[in-house]
Amino acid sequence: MISMLDGVIAAPLTMFKDNGEVDYKETEKYFGFLVEKGINGLFACGTTSEGLSLNVSEHEEIFKLARSVASNKAKVIANCSSIRIEESRELARIAKKANVDAIATLPPLYYRVSEKEMIEYISIIVQTVKDLPTYVYNIPSLAVNKVTLNVVSNLLEKHENFFGMKDSSGDFGEITRFIDLRKKFPKFEIAVGFDRAFFPLLMMGVNGTVSGPAAVFPEPFVKVYSLFKKGNLEEARKAQEKMMEISSAIGEGYDMSALKKALQFRGFGNGKMRLPLMEYEGKNLRDKVGFAEKEIQTW
């Protein structure tokens, strides 16, 4: 099987109209921009998509849109996450109908659970679409529950269509321990949402990145990965430094409203968020976006 997590997987934002409705036309144009820039995949309806603020029908339309725009040029991984397991399963079925390449799911949200409870919860979602590659999305800072080595090992052993994880923990040491799972489970895949460690972790064996900043400035991320794959490691290291200058300029993905506003300055959308999130009110972001675009033009 082709790895779903190889390369630069953009975690795209969702464009909203002034009235709060999803702007599908603008979102389609934006997805086209990402694919044109050479990203390897779209992680649809993830954190930076404000996925948990989207209803089921909005998920369905975005999954379809991502599949249509990506065509055969990029993979589509549908994030099928909800606080209600019945809704997560419904999203998984909808994603399959939309012909996505894979799905991902968060662990249980809000309520703290045991490893046994987490394994059971994720297993039910994995079994909902047995013929689709499935991944777990580890982001303990937001989801409350941390996906552990034991949980992932158990899921890899139990399910043929479970292949690994997207890790946004930011824990370099823990990520390298996950990579060691390949000794027992060669099928294991891992992508990181940790821009600062993208190149170092490629060197350690991660498959790729799933990044919010890459959904605003895909160019430097694509450059790092391309140089790495060609074996130009010193050039890739230098590109990583430039990539981090750009990622840092837009907040490294910690403020989604800054990403949305930066994207507006790049020509997409109006900067609007869906409540409870509000539009970015910081200063100097336009200048930072201008700096980043000038950097890219020199490459």
XYZ file of C-alpha atoms in Angstrom:
299
model
C 0.000 0.000 0.000
C 1.149 3.554 -0.758
C 1.785 5.472 2.446
C -0.937 8.016 3.076
C 1.240 10.150 5.353
C 4.273 10.595 3.103
C 5.295 14.161 2.317
C 3.614 17.479 3.014
C -0.012 17.084 4.030
C -1.624 20.514 4.299
C -4.238 20.964 7.022
C -6.398 23.442 5.077
C -8.531 26.164 6.589
C -12.234 26.529 5.901
C -13.422 29.686 4.154
C -16.516 31.310 5.664
C -18.813 33.986 4.305
C -19.589 37.099 6.342
C -22.810 35.426 7.544
C -20.899 32.422 8.922
C -21.820 29.938 6.203
C -19.082 27.902 4.528
C -17.872 29.570 1.332
C -17.466 26.470 -0.828
C -16.530 28.404 -3.965
C -13.644 30.175 -2.227
C -12.626 26.957 -0.475
C -12.459 25.184 -3.847
C -10.223 27.910 -5.282
C -7.998 27.704 -2.202
C -7.707 23.894 -2.374
C -6.652 24.287 -5.993
C -3.862 26.649 -4.933
C -2.517 24.096 -2.439
C -2.541 21.272 -4.989
C -0.894 23.505 -7.593
C 1.921 24.266 -5.121
C 2.781 20.575 -4.926
C 1.460 19.417 -1.575
C 1.129 15.652 -1.223
C -2.217 15.609 0.521
C -5.111 17.422 2.169
C -6.065 16.680 5.779
C -9.696 17.728 5.448
C -11.706 19.035 8.421
C -8.851 18.927 10.921
C -8.027 21.399 13.670
C -7.127 24.322 11.429
C -10.246 23.616 9.365
C -12.282 24.342 12.528
C -13.534 20.817 11.951
C -15.290 20.424 15.281
C -17.335 23.544 14.464
C -18.602 22.050 11.196
C -21.809 20.048 10.992
C -22.150 16.711 9.219
C -23.396 18.119 5.902
C -20.557 20.672 5.857
C -18.049 17.870 6.420
C -19.592 15.948 3.551
C -19.317 18.866 1.127
C -15.716 19.586 2.109
C -14.741 15.916 1.750
C -16.274 15.886 -1.744
C -14.638 19.179 -2.649
C -11.215 18.022 -1.462
C -11.541 14.804 -3.466
C -12.636 16.643 -6.596
C -9.854 19.250 -6.460
C -7.112 16.835 -5.398
C -8.080 14.437 -8.201
C -5.115 12.079 -8.636
C -2.559 14.774 -7.774
C -2.845 14.624 -3.982
C -4.234 12.302 -1.317
C -7.263 13.194 0.785
C -7.357 12.181 4.439
C -10.710 12.939 6.037
C -10.678 13.798 9.723
C -13.828 12.143 11.095
C -13.908 13.395 14.664
C -16.719 14.320 17.011
C -17.391 14.172 20.736
C -20.124 11.642 19.838
C -18.886 8.301 18.513
C -22.084 7.828 16.467
C -21.284 11.035 14.589
C -17.648 10.037 14.084
C -18.853 6.780 12.522
C -21.328 8.654 10.330
C -18.525 10.940 9.148
C -16.378 7.894 8.373
C -19.125 6.415 6.210
C -19.623 9.758 4.460
C -15.872 10.026 3.845
C -15.830 6.585 2.260
C -18.715 7.588 -0.001
C -16.733 10.659 -1.045
C -13.880 8.351 -2.167
C -11.254 9.779 0.172
C -7.977 7.886 0.441
C -7.978 7.487 4.229
C -9.629 8.689 7.412
C -8.327 9.908 10.742
C -10.003 10.226 14.113
C -9.255 11.962 17.364
C -9.325 9.887 20.551
C -12.259 10.459 22.906
C -12.641 14.170 23.686
C -13.224 16.138 26.893
C -13.778 13.201 29.262
C -10.594 11.526 30.515
C -10.505 7.853 29.563
C -8.366 4.803 30.257
C -6.241 3.099 27.598
C -8.801 0.297 27.445
C -11.617 2.771 26.798
C -9.558 4.588 24.157
C -8.709 1.367 22.322
C -12.362 0.321 22.283
C -13.515 3.754 21.066
C -10.984 3.993 18.215
C -11.522 0.327 17.276
C -15.221 0.937 16.674
C -14.423 3.773 14.266
C -11.673 1.768 12.524
C -14.093 -1.124 11.974
C -16.726 1.191 10.490
C -14.704 1.445 7.251
C -12.642 -1.741 7.135
C -11.411 -1.164 3.587
C -10.060 2.359 4.247
C -6.664 3.109 5.842
C -7.310 4.670 9.247
C -5.126 6.789 11.513
C -5.418 8.270 14.976
C -4.777 11.976 15.559
C -2.790 12.626 18.737
C -3.119 16.193 20.024
C -3.304 15.924 23.832
C -3.119 19.694 24.374
C -6.618 19.984 22.893
C -8.141 16.504 23.056
C -7.266 15.975 26.770
C -6.484 12.298 26.201
C -2.985 11.322 25.064
C -2.566 8.495 22.568
C 0.065 6.162 24.037
C 2.474 3.619 22.589
C 0.397 0.854 24.095
C -2.793 2.143 22.450
C -1.182 2.386 19.006
C 0.514 -1.031 19.350
C -2.787 -2.629 20.276
C -4.603 -1.030 17.336
C -1.860 -2.019 14.881
C -2.135 -5.608 16.066
C -5.939 -5.772 16.034
C -6.839 -4.044 12.775
C -5.501 -4.620 9.273
C -6.677 -1.168 8.143
C -5.126 0.749 11.053
C -1.755 2.139 9.985
C -0.589 4.786 12.422
C -0.942 8.355 13.556
C -0.716 12.057 13.042
C 1.152 13.379 16.077
C 0.827 16.977 17.241
C 2.165 16.416 20.753
C 5.412 18.299 20.063
C 7.273 15.677 22.105
C 10.381 14.855 20.045
C 11.494 11.992 22.284
C 8.080 10.352 22.347
C 7.799 10.616 18.569
C 11.094 8.756 18.131
C 9.751 6.012 20.414
C 6.706 5.710 18.159
C 9.021 5.391 15.151
C 10.576 2.368 16.885
C 7.214 0.572 16.502
C 8.271 -0.235 12.927
C 10.577 -2.924 14.316
C 7.471 -4.903 15.231
C 4.934 -3.334 12.841
C 6.571 -2.474 9.482
C 3.286 -0.975 8.267
C 3.381 1.784 10.898
C 3.237 5.349 9.544
C 3.605 8.636 11.386
C 3.317 12.263 10.331
C 4.042 15.149 12.673
C 2.360 18.486 13.259
C 5.569 19.962 14.646
C 7.112 22.408 12.166
C 10.322 23.018 14.139
C 11.209 19.337 13.998
C 10.085 18.565 10.445
C 13.515 18.013 8.879
C 15.139 16.438 11.993
C 12.250 13.994 12.292
C 12.365 13.157 8.576
C 15.952 12.149 9.300
C 14.689 10.003 12.184
C 12.148 8.239 9.984
C 8.793 10.050 10.107
C 6.776 9.859 6.893
C 5.887 13.522 6.631
C 4.046 16.426 8.177
C 0.437 17.490 8.609
C 0.750 21.236 9.060
C -1.480 24.289 9.447
C 1.234 26.779 8.404
C 1.844 24.580 5.317
C -1.771 25.331 4.389
C -0.885 29.035 4.192
C 2.683 28.784 2.900
C 3.034 25.347 1.288
C 6.113 26.382 -0.721
C 8.838 26.112 1.988
C 7.479 22.813 3.318
C 7.398 21.304 -0.176
C 10.961 22.534 -0.719
C 12.273 20.902 2.476
C 10.641 17.575 1.645
C 11.740 17.630 -1.992
C 15.378 18.292 -1.060
C 15.228 15.582 1.612
C 13.891 13.003 -0.849
C 16.644 13.893 -3.326
C 19.265 13.335 -0.622
C 20.377 16.999 -0.612
C 20.476 17.009 3.168
C 22.496 20.167 3.780
C 20.255 22.101 1.396
C 17.214 20.599 3.109
C 18.558 21.753 6.488
C 18.995 25.297 5.174
C 15.495 25.190 3.678
C 14.179 24.101 7.089
C 15.681 27.259 8.610
C 13.938 29.413 6.018
C 10.742 27.422 6.500
C 10.815 28.150 10.230
C 11.300 31.869 9.650
C 8.102 31.827 7.632
C 6.181 29.547 10.019
C 7.241 31.702 12.986
C 6.118 34.856 11.190
C 2.538 33.542 11.157
C 2.613 32.097 14.683
C 3.621 28.477 13.925
C -0.019 27.448 13.786
C -0.870 28.215 17.420
C -3.315 30.983 16.481
C -5.713 29.817 13.791
C -7.097 33.315 13.323
C -3.577 34.483 12.364
C -3.391 31.687 9.786
C -6.775 32.696 8.392
C -5.802 36.368 8.202
C -2.447 35.522 6.599
C -4.315 33.460 4.026
C -6.538 36.462 3.310
C -3.412 38.518 2.608
C -2.352 35.781 0.174
C -5.603 36.257 -1.700
C -8.018 33.705 -0.212
C -11.067 34.336 1.952
C -11.987 37.186 4.247
C -10.272 36.165 7.485
C -13.562 35.196 9.136
C -13.681 32.512 11.819
C -16.646 30.574 13.185
C -17.650 31.315 16.775
C -16.393 30.871 19.427
C -13.242 31.866 17.482
C -13.004 35.467 16.320
C -11.172 37.289 13.552
C -7.486 38.132 14.070
C -6.877 41.587 15.572
C -3.079 41.623 15.800
C -0.786 44.027 13.985
C 2.004 43.763 11.412
C 0.790 40.437 9.993
C 0.487 41.866 6.494
C 4.144 42.899 6.615
C 5.148 39.424 7.801
C 3.207 37.796 4.971
C 4.905 40.172 2.547
C 8.301 39.203 3.973
C 7.495 35.509 3.548
C 6.340 35.936 -0.040
C 9.535 37.832 -0.910
C 11.614 35.046 0.648
C 9.819 32.475 -1.475
C 10.422 34.482 -4.658
C 14.192 34.354 -4.083
C 14.278 30.538 -4.206
